[in-house]
Amino acid sequence: MLKSSIAALVLCAALPASLQPAAAEGRSFNGTWSVQLVTESGLCDSRYSVALAITDGDVRVASAGEGGATVSGRIGPDGNVGLTVRRGSASGAASGRLQANSGAGTWSVSALCSGRWTAQRRTARVAQAD
């Protein structure tokens, strides 16, 4: 049970976001993004993938089947990433930077595990949640 909760958090921990308000500024990042996570230390599985949707700076998981995690944060106008992900009592964080069609950064889930993430834009349109 703990391992599946950690896996759901890690899948969502790469969600790009920033603490700065961004309405029109985040539009350059609109679309569906494929995010790959690699664990570098801790108890998590070695690799995870997740599809994310960005709309006007807001970030959400593109598929409703990603374990019920909640995400807070936004994309900054310069592409800076900084977010918090929660699922149950566990929480995770991610930071880094997005560019026009790619991005990279680091993530951690409490003291349990940490690693790096990379992202590639798949479409400029935002996918609807299932």
PDB file of C-alpha atoms in Angstrom:
ATOM      1  CA  MET A   1       0.000   0.000   0.000  1.00  0.00           C
ATOM      2  CA  LEU A   2       2.772   2.439   0.931  1.00  0.00           C
ATOM      3  CA  LYS A   3       4.675   1.639  -2.262  1.00  0.00           C
ATOM      4  CA  SER A   4       1.590   2.311  -4.443  1.00  0.00           C
ATOM      5  CA  SER A   5       1.024   5.642  -2.651  1.00  0.00           C
ATOM      6  CA  ILE A   6       4.660   6.574  -3.224  1.00  0.00           C
ATOM      7  CA  ALA A   7       4.356   5.572  -6.888  1.00  0.00           C
ATOM      8  CA  ALA A   8       1.288   7.790  -7.385  1.00  0.00           C
ATOM      9  CA  LEU A   9       3.081  10.735  -5.783  1.00  0.00           C
ATOM     10  CA  VAL A  10       6.183  10.191  -7.872  1.00  0.00           C
ATOM     11  CA  LEU A  11       4.098  10.053 -11.043  1.00  0.00           C
ATOM     12  CA  CYS A  12       2.637  13.424 -10.215  1.00  0.00           C
ATOM     13  CA  ALA A  13       5.727  14.979  -8.647  1.00  0.00           C
ATOM     14  CA  ALA A  14       6.970  16.175 -12.009  1.00  0.00           C
ATOM     15  CA  LEU A  15       3.968  18.338 -12.622  1.00  0.00           C
ATOM     16  CA  PRO A  16       5.310  21.709 -13.742  1.00  0.00           C
ATOM     17  CA  ALA A  17       4.119  24.770 -11.850  1.00  0.00           C
ATOM     18  CA  SER A  18       5.269  28.025 -10.287  1.00  0.00           C
ATOM     19  CA  LEU A  19       4.161  30.114  -7.360  1.00  0.00           C
ATOM     20  CA  GLN A  20       3.885  33.274  -9.494  1.00  0.00           C
ATOM     21  CA  PRO A  21       0.507  34.246 -10.964  1.00  0.00           C
ATOM     22  CA  ALA A  22       0.390  33.671 -14.703  1.00  0.00           C
ATOM     23  CA  ALA A  23      -2.690  33.951 -16.880  1.00  0.00           C
ATOM     24  CA  ALA A  24      -1.570  34.972 -20.335  1.00  0.00           C
ATOM     25  CA  GLU A  25       2.104  34.371 -19.479  1.00  0.00           C
ATOM     26  CA  GLY A  26       1.684  30.599 -19.136  1.00  0.00           C
ATOM     27  CA  ARG A  27      -0.031  30.162 -22.499  1.00  0.00           C
ATOM     28  CA  SER A  28       3.218  29.419 -24.291  1.00  0.00           C
ATOM     29  CA  PHE A  29       3.315  26.143 -22.312  1.00  0.00           C
ATOM     30  CA  ASN A  30      -0.290  25.101 -23.120  1.00  0.00           C
ATOM     31  CA  GLY A  31      -0.717  21.513 -24.244  1.00  0.00           C
ATOM     32  CA  THR A  32      -0.167  17.928 -23.230  1.00  0.00           C
ATOM     33  CA  TRP A  33       3.271  17.013 -21.904  1.00  0.00           C
ATOM     34  CA  SER A  34       4.872  13.603 -21.384  1.00  0.00           C
ATOM     35  CA  VAL A  35       6.943  13.544 -18.187  1.00  0.00           C
ATOM     36  CA  GLN A  36       9.548  10.882 -17.367  1.00  0.00           C
ATOM     37  CA  LEU A  37      10.815  10.510 -13.790  1.00  0.00           C
ATOM     38  CA  VAL A  38      13.994   8.689 -12.805  1.00  0.00           C
ATOM     39  CA  THR A  39      14.614   7.774  -9.163  1.00  0.00           C
ATOM     40  CA  GLU A  40      18.162   8.496  -8.044  1.00  0.00           C
ATOM     41  CA  SER A  41      17.811   7.596  -4.354  1.00  0.00           C
ATOM     42  CA  GLY A  42      15.290   6.067  -1.975  1.00  0.00           C
ATOM     43  CA  LEU A  43      12.467   3.512  -1.955  1.00  0.00           C
ATOM     44  CA  CYS A  44      10.610   4.375  -5.189  1.00  0.00           C
ATOM     45  CA  ASP A  45      10.624   2.350  -8.403  1.00  0.00           C
ATOM     46  CA  SER A  46      13.376   3.316 -10.851  1.00  0.00           C
ATOM     47  CA  ARG A  47      11.207   4.998 -13.555  1.00  0.00           C
ATOM     48  CA  TYR A  48       7.760   6.525 -13.926  1.00  0.00           C
ATOM     49  CA  SER A  49       5.848   8.269 -16.717  1.00  0.00           C
ATOM     50  CA  VAL A  50       2.838  10.580 -16.581  1.00  0.00           C
ATOM     51  CA  ALA A  51       0.907  12.752 -19.051  1.00  0.00           C
ATOM     52  CA  LEU A  52       0.190  16.305 -17.876  1.00  0.00           C
ATOM     53  CA  ALA A  53      -2.072  18.997 -19.246  1.00  0.00           C
ATOM     54  CA  ILE A  54      -1.220  22.703 -19.010  1.00  0.00           C
ATOM     55  CA  THR A  55      -3.831  25.385 -19.673  1.00  0.00           C
ATOM     56  CA  ASP A  56      -2.958  29.069 -19.233  1.00  0.00           C
ATOM     57  CA  GLY A  57      -0.373  28.241 -16.570  1.00  0.00           C
ATOM     58  CA  ASP A  58      -2.568  25.762 -14.652  1.00  0.00           C
ATOM     59  CA  VAL A  59      -1.330  22.162 -14.418  1.00  0.00           C
ATOM     60  CA  ARG A  60      -3.312  18.945 -14.015  1.00  0.00           C
ATOM     61  CA  VAL A  61      -2.823  15.243 -14.613  1.00  0.00           C
ATOM     62  CA  ALA A  62      -4.119  14.513 -18.148  1.00  0.00           C
ATOM     63  CA  SER A  63      -5.640  11.156 -17.145  1.00  0.00           C
ATOM     64  CA  ALA A  64      -8.113  10.718 -14.306  1.00  0.00           C
ATOM     65  CA  GLY A  65      -6.496   7.373 -13.408  1.00  0.00           C
ATOM     66  CA  GLU A  66      -3.356   8.758 -11.723  1.00  0.00           C
ATOM     67  CA  GLY A  67      -4.221   7.881  -8.128  1.00  0.00           C
ATOM     68  CA  GLY A  68      -6.168  10.911  -6.856  1.00  0.00           C
ATOM     69  CA  ALA A  69      -3.212  13.178  -6.159  1.00  0.00           C
ATOM     70  CA  THR A  70      -3.791  16.936  -5.831  1.00  0.00           C
ATOM     71  CA  VAL A  71      -1.400  19.479  -7.282  1.00  0.00           C
ATOM     72  CA  SER A  72      -0.931  23.139  -6.412  1.00  0.00           C
ATOM     73  CA  GLY A  73       1.054  25.641  -8.438  1.00  0.00           C
ATOM     74  CA  ARG A  74       1.364  27.269 -11.857  1.00  0.00           C
ATOM     75  CA  ILE A  75       3.817  27.793 -14.712  1.00  0.00           C
ATOM     76  CA  GLY A  76       5.820  31.001 -14.355  1.00  0.00           C
ATOM     77  CA  PRO A  77       6.171  33.329 -17.352  1.00  0.00           C
ATOM     78  CA  ASP A  78       9.844  32.321 -17.643  1.00  0.00           C
ATOM     79  CA  GLY A  79       9.060  28.573 -17.436  1.00  0.00           C
ATOM     80  CA  ASN A  80      10.217  28.117 -13.836  1.00  0.00           C
ATOM     81  CA  VAL A  81       8.711  25.056 -12.169  1.00  0.00           C
ATOM     82  CA  GLY A  82       7.847  24.771  -8.470  1.00  0.00           C
ATOM     83  CA  LEU A  83       4.946  22.721  -7.129  1.00  0.00           C
ATOM     84  CA  THR A  84       3.517  20.635  -4.339  1.00  0.00           C
ATOM     85  CA  VAL A  85       1.755  17.293  -4.826  1.00  0.00           C
ATOM     86  CA  ARG A  86      -0.314  15.595  -2.123  1.00  0.00           C
ATOM     87  CA  ARG A  87      -1.907  12.162  -1.913  1.00  0.00           C
ATOM     88  CA  GLY A  88      -3.318  11.153   1.430  1.00  0.00           C
ATOM     89  CA  SER A  89      -0.784  12.035   4.121  1.00  0.00           C
ATOM     90  CA  ALA A  90       2.208  11.932   1.750  1.00  0.00           C
ATOM     91  CA  SER A  91       3.498  14.980  -0.105  1.00  0.00           C
ATOM     92  CA  GLY A  92       6.050  15.639  -2.812  1.00  0.00           C
ATOM     93  CA  ALA A  93       7.679  18.568  -4.556  1.00  0.00           C
ATOM     94  CA  ALA A  94       9.211  19.284  -7.946  1.00  0.00           C
ATOM     95  CA  SER A  95      11.298  22.128  -9.342  1.00  0.00           C
ATOM     96  CA  GLY A  96      13.001  22.903 -12.619  1.00  0.00           C
ATOM     97  CA  ARG A  97      12.291  24.722 -15.843  1.00  0.00           C
ATOM     98  CA  LEU A  98      10.190  24.350 -18.979  1.00  0.00           C
ATOM     99  CA  GLN A  99      11.210  25.678 -22.376  1.00  0.00           C
ATOM    100  CA  ALA A 100       9.140  25.780 -25.572  1.00  0.00           C
ATOM    101  CA  ASN A 101       8.877  21.994 -26.057  1.00  0.00           C
ATOM    102  CA  SER A 102      10.929  20.387 -23.288  1.00  0.00           C
ATOM    103  CA  GLY A 103      11.888  20.748 -19.660  1.00  0.00           C
ATOM    104  CA  ALA A 104      13.896  19.218 -16.827  1.00  0.00           C
ATOM    105  CA  GLY A 105      14.312  19.386 -13.079  1.00  0.00           C
ATOM    106  CA  THR A 106      14.327  17.471  -9.814  1.00  0.00           C
ATOM    107  CA  TRP A 107      11.654  15.927  -7.571  1.00  0.00           C
ATOM    108  CA  SER A 108      11.348  14.432  -4.094  1.00  0.00           C
ATOM    109  CA  VAL A 109       8.698  12.623  -2.057  1.00  0.00           C
ATOM    110  CA  SER A 110       9.252  13.583   1.575  1.00  0.00           C
ATOM    111  CA  ALA A 111      12.405  11.799   2.746  1.00  0.00           C
ATOM    112  CA  LEU A 112      11.424   8.572   0.958  1.00  0.00           C
ATOM    113  CA  CYS A 113      12.913   9.091  -2.503  1.00  0.00           C
ATOM    114  CA  SER A 114      14.138  11.681  -4.988  1.00  0.00           C
ATOM    115  CA  GLY A 115      15.339  12.018  -8.550  1.00  0.00           C
ATOM    116  CA  ARG A 116      15.160  13.988 -11.764  1.00  0.00           C
ATOM    117  CA  TRP A 117      12.454  14.557 -14.374  1.00  0.00           C
ATOM    118  CA  THR A 118      12.349  15.437 -18.056  1.00  0.00           C
ATOM    119  CA  ALA A 119       9.336  16.603 -20.047  1.00  0.00           C
ATOM    120  CA  GLN A 120       8.478  16.737 -23.759  1.00  0.00           C
ATOM    121  CA  ARG A 121       5.492  18.578 -25.221  1.00  0.00           C
ATOM    122  CA  ARG A 122       3.281  16.138 -27.139  1.00  0.00           C
ATOM    123  CA  THR A 123       0.583  18.496 -28.392  1.00  0.00           C
ATOM    124  CA  ALA A 124      -0.224  22.195 -28.237  1.00  0.00           C
ATOM    125  CA  ARG A 125      -3.821  21.261 -27.454  1.00  0.00           C
ATOM    126  CA  VAL A 126      -4.859  20.267 -23.949  1.00  0.00           C
ATOM    127  CA  ALA A 127      -6.180  16.717 -23.578  1.00  0.00           C
ATOM    128  CA  GLN A 128      -9.429  16.194 -21.677  1.00  0.00           C
ATOM    129  CA  ALA A 129      -9.372  14.059 -18.523  1.00  0.00           C
ATOM    130  CA  ASP A 130     -10.923  10.606 -18.889  1.00  0.00           C
TER     131      ASP A 130
END
